[in-house]
XYZ file of C-alpha atoms in Angstrom:
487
model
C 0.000 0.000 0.000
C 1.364 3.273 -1.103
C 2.197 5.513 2.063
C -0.550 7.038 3.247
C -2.940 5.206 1.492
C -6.188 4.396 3.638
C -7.950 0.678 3.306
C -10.662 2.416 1.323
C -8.323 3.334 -1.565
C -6.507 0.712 -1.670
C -8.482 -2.064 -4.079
C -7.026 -1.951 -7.582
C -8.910 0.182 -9.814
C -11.992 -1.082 -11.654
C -11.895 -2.885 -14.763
C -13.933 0.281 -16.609
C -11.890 2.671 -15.232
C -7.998 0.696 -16.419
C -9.614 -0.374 -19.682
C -10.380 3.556 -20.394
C -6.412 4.121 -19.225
C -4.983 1.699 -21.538
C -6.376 3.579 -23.934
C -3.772 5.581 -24.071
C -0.654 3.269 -23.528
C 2.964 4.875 -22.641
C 6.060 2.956 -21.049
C 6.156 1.296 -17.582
C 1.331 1.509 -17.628
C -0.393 4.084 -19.176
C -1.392 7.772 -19.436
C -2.553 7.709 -15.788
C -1.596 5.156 -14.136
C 1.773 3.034 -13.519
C 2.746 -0.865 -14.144
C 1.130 -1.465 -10.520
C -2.346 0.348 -11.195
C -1.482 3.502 -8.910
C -1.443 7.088 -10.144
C 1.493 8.273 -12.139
C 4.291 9.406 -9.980
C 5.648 12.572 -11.022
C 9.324 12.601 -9.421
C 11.776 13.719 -11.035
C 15.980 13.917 -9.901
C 15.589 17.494 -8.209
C 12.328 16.213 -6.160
C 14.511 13.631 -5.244
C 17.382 15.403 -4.389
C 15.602 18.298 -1.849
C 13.799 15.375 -0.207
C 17.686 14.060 0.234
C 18.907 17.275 1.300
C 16.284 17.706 3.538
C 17.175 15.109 5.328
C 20.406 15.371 5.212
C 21.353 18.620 5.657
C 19.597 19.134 9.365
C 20.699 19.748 12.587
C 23.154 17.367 11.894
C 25.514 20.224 10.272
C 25.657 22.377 13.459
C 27.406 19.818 15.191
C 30.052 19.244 12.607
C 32.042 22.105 14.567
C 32.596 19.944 17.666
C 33.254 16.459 15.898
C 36.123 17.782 13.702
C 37.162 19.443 17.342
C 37.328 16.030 18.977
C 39.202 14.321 15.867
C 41.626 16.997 14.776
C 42.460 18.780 11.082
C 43.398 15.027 9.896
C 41.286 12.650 11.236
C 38.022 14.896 11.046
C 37.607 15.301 7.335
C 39.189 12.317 6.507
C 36.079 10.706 8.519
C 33.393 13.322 6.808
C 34.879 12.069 3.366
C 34.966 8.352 4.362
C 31.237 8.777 5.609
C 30.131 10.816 2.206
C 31.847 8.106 0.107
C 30.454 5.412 2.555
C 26.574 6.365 2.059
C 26.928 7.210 -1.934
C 28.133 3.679 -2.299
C 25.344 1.579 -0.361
C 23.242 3.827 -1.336
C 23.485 2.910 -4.870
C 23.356 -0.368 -3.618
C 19.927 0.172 -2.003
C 18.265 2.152 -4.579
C 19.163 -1.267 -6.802
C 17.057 -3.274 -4.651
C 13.680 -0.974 -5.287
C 12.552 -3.488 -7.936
C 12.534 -7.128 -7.596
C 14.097 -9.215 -11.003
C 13.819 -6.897 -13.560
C 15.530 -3.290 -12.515
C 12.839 -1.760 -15.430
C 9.730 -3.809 -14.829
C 10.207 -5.958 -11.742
C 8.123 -5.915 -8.822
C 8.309 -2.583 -6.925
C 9.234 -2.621 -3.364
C 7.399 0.593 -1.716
C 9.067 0.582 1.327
C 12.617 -0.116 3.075
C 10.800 -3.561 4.938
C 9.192 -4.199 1.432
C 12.490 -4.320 -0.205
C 14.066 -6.606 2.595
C 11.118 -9.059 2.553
C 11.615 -9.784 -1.034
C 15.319 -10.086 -1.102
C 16.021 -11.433 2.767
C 12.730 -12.626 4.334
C 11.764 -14.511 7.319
C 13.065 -12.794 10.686
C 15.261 -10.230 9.169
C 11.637 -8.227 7.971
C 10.808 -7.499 11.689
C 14.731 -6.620 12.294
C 14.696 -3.577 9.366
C 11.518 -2.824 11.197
C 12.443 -2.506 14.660
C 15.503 -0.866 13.787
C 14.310 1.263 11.274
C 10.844 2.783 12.702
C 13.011 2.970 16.191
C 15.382 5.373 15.039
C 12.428 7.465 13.025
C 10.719 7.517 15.903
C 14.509 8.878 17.748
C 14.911 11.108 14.980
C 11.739 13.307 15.474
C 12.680 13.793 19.191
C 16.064 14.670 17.925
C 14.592 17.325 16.011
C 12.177 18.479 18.664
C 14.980 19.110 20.814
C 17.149 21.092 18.295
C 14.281 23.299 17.120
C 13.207 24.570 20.263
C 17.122 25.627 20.974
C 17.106 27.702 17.755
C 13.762 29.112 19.052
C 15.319 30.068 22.420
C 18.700 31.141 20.522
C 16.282 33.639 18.761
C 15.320 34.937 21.839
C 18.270 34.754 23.951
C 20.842 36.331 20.585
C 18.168 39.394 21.050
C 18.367 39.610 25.329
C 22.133 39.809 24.632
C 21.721 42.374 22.096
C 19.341 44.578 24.781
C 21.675 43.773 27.860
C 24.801 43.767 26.325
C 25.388 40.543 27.331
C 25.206 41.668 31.337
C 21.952 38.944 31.670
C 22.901 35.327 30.953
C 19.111 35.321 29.908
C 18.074 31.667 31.130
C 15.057 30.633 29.660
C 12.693 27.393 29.944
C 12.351 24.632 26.614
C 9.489 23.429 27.045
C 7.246 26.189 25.687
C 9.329 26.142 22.667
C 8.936 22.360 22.477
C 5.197 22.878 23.014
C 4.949 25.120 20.226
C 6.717 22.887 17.587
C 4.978 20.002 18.482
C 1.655 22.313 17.875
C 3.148 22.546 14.220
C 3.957 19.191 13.474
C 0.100 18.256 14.302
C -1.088 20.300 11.862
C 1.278 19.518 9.266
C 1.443 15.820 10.026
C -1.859 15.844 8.672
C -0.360 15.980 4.977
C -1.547 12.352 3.978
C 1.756 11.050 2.145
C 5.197 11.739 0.297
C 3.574 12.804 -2.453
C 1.786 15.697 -0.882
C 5.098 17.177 0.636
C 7.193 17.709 -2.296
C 6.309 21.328 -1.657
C 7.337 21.211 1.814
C 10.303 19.530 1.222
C 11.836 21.872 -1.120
C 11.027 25.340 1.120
C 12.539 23.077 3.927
C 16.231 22.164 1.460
C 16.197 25.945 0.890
C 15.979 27.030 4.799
C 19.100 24.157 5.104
C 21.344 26.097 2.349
C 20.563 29.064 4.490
C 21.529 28.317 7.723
C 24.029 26.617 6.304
C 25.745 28.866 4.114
C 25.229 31.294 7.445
C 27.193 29.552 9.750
C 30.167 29.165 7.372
C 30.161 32.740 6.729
C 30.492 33.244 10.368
C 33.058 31.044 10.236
C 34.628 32.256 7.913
C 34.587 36.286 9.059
C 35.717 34.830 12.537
C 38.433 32.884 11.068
C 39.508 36.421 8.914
C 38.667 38.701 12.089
C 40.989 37.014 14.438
C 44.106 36.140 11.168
C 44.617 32.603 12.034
C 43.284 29.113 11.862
C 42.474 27.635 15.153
C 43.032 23.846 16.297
C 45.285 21.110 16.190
C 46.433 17.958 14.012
C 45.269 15.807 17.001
C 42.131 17.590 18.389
C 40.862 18.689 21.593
C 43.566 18.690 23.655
C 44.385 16.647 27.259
C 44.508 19.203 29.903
C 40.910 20.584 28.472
C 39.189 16.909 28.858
C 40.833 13.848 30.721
C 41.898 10.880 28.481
C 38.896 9.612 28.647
C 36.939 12.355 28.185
C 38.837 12.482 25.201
C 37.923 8.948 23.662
C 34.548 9.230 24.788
C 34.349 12.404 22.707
C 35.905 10.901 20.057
C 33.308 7.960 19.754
C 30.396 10.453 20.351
C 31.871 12.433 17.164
C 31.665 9.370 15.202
C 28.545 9.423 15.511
C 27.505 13.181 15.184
C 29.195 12.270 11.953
C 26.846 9.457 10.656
C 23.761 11.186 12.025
C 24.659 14.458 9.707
C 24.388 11.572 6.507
C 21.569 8.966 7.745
C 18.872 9.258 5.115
C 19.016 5.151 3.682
C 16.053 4.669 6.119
C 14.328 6.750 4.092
C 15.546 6.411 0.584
C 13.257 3.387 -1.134
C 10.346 5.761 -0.282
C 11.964 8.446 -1.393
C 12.368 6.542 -4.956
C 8.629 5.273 -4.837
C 7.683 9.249 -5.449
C 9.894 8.740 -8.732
C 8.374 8.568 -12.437
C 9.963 6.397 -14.981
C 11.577 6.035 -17.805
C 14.302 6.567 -17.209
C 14.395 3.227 -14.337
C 14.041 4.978 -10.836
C 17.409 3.054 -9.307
C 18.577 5.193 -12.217
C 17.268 8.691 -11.291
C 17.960 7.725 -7.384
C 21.538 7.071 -8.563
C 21.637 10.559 -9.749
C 19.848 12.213 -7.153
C 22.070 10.506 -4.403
C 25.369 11.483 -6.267
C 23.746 15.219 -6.249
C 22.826 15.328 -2.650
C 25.717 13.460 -0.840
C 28.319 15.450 -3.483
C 26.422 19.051 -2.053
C 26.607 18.093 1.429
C 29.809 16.720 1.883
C 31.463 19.952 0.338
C 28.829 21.956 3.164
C 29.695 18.976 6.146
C 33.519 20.210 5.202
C 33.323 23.739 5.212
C 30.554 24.246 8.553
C 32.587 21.454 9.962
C 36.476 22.792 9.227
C 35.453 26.692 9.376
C 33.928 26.129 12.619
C 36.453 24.030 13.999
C 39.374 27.046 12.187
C 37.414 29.553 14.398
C 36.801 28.374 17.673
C 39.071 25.310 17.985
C 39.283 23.455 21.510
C 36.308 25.639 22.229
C 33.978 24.395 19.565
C 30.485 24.611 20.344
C 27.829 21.535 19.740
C 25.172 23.766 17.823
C 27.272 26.156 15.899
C 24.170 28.748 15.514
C 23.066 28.130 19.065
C 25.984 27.224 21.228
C 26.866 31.174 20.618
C 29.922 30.767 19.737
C 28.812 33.673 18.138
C 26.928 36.834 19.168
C 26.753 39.445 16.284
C 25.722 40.138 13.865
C 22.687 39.165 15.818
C 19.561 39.928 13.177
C 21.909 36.935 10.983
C 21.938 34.759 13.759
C 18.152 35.054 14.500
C 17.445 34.618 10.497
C 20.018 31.565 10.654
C 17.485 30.068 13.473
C 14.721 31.069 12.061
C 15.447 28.831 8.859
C 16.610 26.155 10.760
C 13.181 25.715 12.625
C 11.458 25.892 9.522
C 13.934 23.182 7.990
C 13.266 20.949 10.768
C 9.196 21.277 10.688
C 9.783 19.634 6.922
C 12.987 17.224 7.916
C 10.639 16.127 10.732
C 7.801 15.070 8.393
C 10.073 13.894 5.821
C 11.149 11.072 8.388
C 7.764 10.550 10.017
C 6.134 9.639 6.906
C 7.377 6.083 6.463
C 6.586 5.567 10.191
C 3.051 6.988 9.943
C 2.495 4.791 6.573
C 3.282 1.774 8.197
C 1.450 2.246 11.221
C -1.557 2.963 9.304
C -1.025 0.075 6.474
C -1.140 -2.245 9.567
C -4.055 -1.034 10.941
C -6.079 -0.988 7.539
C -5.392 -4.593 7.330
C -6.002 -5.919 10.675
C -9.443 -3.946 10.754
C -10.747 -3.714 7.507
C -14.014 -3.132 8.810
C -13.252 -0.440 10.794
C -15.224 3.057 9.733
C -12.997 4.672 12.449
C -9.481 3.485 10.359
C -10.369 3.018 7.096
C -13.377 5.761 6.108
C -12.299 9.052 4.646
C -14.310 12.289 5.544
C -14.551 14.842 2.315
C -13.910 18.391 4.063
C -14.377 21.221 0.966
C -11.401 23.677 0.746
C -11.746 27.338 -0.597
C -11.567 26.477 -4.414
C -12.687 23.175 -6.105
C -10.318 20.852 -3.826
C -11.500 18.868 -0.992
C -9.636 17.548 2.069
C -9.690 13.976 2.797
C -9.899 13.519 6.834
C -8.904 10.386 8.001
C -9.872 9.963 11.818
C -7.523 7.540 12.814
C -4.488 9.184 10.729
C -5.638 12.367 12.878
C -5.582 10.776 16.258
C -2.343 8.560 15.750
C -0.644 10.985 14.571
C -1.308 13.942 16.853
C -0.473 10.852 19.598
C 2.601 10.412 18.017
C 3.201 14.255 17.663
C 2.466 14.584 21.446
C 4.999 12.037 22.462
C 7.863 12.721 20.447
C 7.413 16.335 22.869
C 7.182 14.617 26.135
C 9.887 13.249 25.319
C 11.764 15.566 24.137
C 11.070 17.316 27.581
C 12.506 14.672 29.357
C 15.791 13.805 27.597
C 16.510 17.805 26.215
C 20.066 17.666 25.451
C 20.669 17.896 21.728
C 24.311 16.272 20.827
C 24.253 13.126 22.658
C 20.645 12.617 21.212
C 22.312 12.953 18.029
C 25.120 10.976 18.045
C 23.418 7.996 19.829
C 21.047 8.488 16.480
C 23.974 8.204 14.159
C 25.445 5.664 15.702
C 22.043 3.642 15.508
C 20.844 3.520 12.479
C 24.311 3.649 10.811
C 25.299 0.249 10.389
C 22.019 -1.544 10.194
C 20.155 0.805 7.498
C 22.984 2.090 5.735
C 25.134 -0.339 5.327
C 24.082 -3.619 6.402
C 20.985 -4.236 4.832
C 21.766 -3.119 1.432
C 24.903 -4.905 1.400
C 22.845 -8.412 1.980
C 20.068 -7.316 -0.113
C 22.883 -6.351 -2.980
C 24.397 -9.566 -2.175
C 21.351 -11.444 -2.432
C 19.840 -10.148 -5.165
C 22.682 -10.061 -7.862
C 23.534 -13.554 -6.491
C 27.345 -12.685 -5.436
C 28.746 -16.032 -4.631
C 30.485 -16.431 -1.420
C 34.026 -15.944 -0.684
C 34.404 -14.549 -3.886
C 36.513 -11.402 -4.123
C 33.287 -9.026 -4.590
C 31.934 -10.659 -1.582
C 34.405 -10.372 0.671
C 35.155 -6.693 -0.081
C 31.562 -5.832 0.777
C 31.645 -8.079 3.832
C 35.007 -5.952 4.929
C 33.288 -2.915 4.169
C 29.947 -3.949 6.830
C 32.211 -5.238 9.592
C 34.650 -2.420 9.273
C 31.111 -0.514 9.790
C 30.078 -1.752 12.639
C 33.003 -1.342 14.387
C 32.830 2.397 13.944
C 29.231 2.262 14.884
C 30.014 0.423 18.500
C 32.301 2.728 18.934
C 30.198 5.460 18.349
C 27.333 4.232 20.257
C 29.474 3.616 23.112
C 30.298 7.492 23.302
C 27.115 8.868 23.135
C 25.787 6.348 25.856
C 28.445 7.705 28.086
C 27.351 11.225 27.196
C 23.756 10.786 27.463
C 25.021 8.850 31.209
C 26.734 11.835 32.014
C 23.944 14.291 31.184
C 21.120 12.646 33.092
C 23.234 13.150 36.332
C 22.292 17.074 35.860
C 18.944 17.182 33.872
C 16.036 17.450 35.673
C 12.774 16.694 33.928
C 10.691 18.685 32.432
C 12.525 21.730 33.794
C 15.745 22.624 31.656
C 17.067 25.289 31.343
C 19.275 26.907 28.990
């Protein structure tokens, strides 16, 4: 079922209303329809590419700073570029695995647990699905949290400003939390992927913004003060213990592969996609587009930051106020990045919500409540489907992700425990087996073994990484108090 698809829409199409379709015949269906009986997709490489960068380049970017401060000049970008090249690769891999057999007119897998069904099976379905819809879930509380700091940093950049930076000007999250969350139930009500192309692309824009604001920060710092800042090695002993100091390291690891996790979302990404040309085709070029774009931002927030502030890099580069002034830049910088994050965090709901609601459909097919659509008429000639149960689960959902949020508000430990997370297992794991198994690589061959290298060498880094954002999460609970941070 195609996401957001309700029980009621989901029979094939009558036999009248194909035969009148096929009228009209065109490659991969017909005039209106595609090979599997649902409505033409209309996708093209840029719609794929800003739902890419919008999920790409989030928050993730603003801690890019801190990692390369933990790493060092050498190690840092060597890991951004290893990451980049990393992601392009089993991505490529992944986006193969959209169509079962035939790459032009095999069977289409609509989802990420669609595609592993039909090339894995048996227990490793509910694996991609535990793992997968987990770490959606962890993203939207991830970007809770880091919109309602550029909220605050909005309000605190312009207390500075007033006071001159006399009042520290301490204020509560959870009204800023509140408030997103208010958002995200009113746009969560856009039904699928399809309907958010719009929102997607004002949300890549607000990314290039901030984005592109933070290095020129970075960049007038860097010129203000005539030097580069930091070391070969990193953050040095003497500011953290040694341990500290590998902790840190891990935890940056994982900032890292958080700043680049979009495979969980990338097979419904290509299901928006029309064809011809084959979409593993147009993904291919979409993903080279997106990952080439944001590794050459990732290196420039990340190395610029790191160049101005060094040891003393902050772990929200717009927020973290590192800087102060210009401070009308700063609040438009924040500004964009809460809009970004209002589309990022419906970009990776989506999947979530389609799969919750796919399950429902068929488990109560009877069910008014779940599957019955209520026409609402919009100004114009356009009416509003209302699906009850999407608006109650979802506004549920909505509502959580903020309690949450309230409880556990501390944004770059969230983040790297994300990364680390969803790293191995959706980005490179699956698609490895699922490339493996589907172009029938024999074993112990040299292909095989290269790609087996590549996973283990993976999830190394991602136990690592995992390990140094539980210690920072750990280490943050000892201070937090619920429901009542402050920053």
């Amino acid at each position: 079922m195609k996401m957001g698809e309700n029980a009621a829409t989901k029979n094939h199409f009558p036999p009248q209303v194909f035969s009148v379709a096929v009228d009209m015949p065109s490659q991969g269906g017909s005039k209106w329809f595609d090979d599997d009986g649902r409505p033409k997709r209309t996708g093209t490489v840029w719609t794929a590419s800003a739902h890419i960068i919008t999920a790409v380049i989030g928050s993730g970017v603003l801690s890019l700073a801190w990692a390369v401060a933990q790493l060092g000049w050498i190690a840092g970008p060597a890991v951004m570029f290893l990451f980049s090249f990393v992601t392009y690769y089993t991505s490529t891999l992944l986006c193969a695995c959209y169509r079962t057999g035939d790459p032009v007119n095999g069977k289409r897998n609509y989802t990420y647990m669609d595609a592993v069904r039909s090339n894995l099976g048996g227990g490793m379905v509910k694996i991609c699905g535990y793992v997968q819809y987990l770490n959606l879930f962890g993203v939207a509380i991830g970007y809770t949290i880091a919109s309602s700091i550029s909220m605050m940093a909005v309000k605190r950049s312009n207390c500075f400003h007033k006071t001159g930076g006399k009042d520290p000007c301490h204020m509560n999250a959870n009204p800023y939390m509140i408030a997103f969350g208010i958002a995200e139930i009113i746009f969560s009500q856009i039904p699928d992927f399809e309907k958010l192309w719009w929102l997607s692309i004002v949300a890549a824009v607000m990314s290039f913004a901030y984005s592109t604001i933070g290095l020129g920060l970075g960049i007038a710092k860097v010129a203000e003060a005539g030097k580069f800042q930091g070391s070969v090695t990193g953050i040095g002993i003497g500011t953290v213990t040694e341990t500290q100091k590998i902790w840190r390291s891990f935890q940056a690891l994982g900032d890292i592969a958080f700043a680049y996790s979009y495979s969980l979302i990338l097979i419904e990404i290509q299901d928006t996609i029309r064809s011809p040309p084959s979409e593993a085709k147009t993904m291919k070029k979409s993903s080279l587009i997106s990952v080439s774009v944001t590794t050459l931002f990732y290196m420039l927030c990340g190395c610029f930051g790191y160049a101005a502030f060094g040891d003393m890099s902050p772990g929200n580069l717009l927020t973290g106020f590192g800087f102060y002034n210009p401070y009308w830049l700063l609040d438009i910088a924040n500004v964009a990045i809460v809009i970004h994050l209002v589309g990022a965090y419906q970009v990776y709901c989506q999947p979530l919500f389609a799969f919750i609601e796919k399950t429902a459909a068929q488990r109560f097919p009877d069910s008014e409540f779940i599957t019955k659509d209520v026409k609402l008429p919009l100004p114009g000639s356009r009416s509003y489907n209302l699906n009850l149960f999407r608006m109650v689960f979802r506004t549920i959902f909505v509502i959580l992700t903020t309690v949450i949020s309230m409880l556990l508000p501390f944004f770059n430990d969230i983040v790297g425990l994300l990364g680390a997370l969803g790293f191995w297992p959706l980005t490179v794991y699956f698609p490895v087996e699922m490339y493996i198994s589907q172009k029938k690589i024999p074993k112990w061959s040299t292909r095989w073994l290269c790609l087996q290298i590549l996973s283990a060498a993976c999830l190394i880094i991602t136990i690592a990484a995992a390990a140094g954002s539980i210690a920072g999460v750990v280490g943050d609970l000892k201070t937090v108090k619920p429901f009542k941070t402050v920053y």
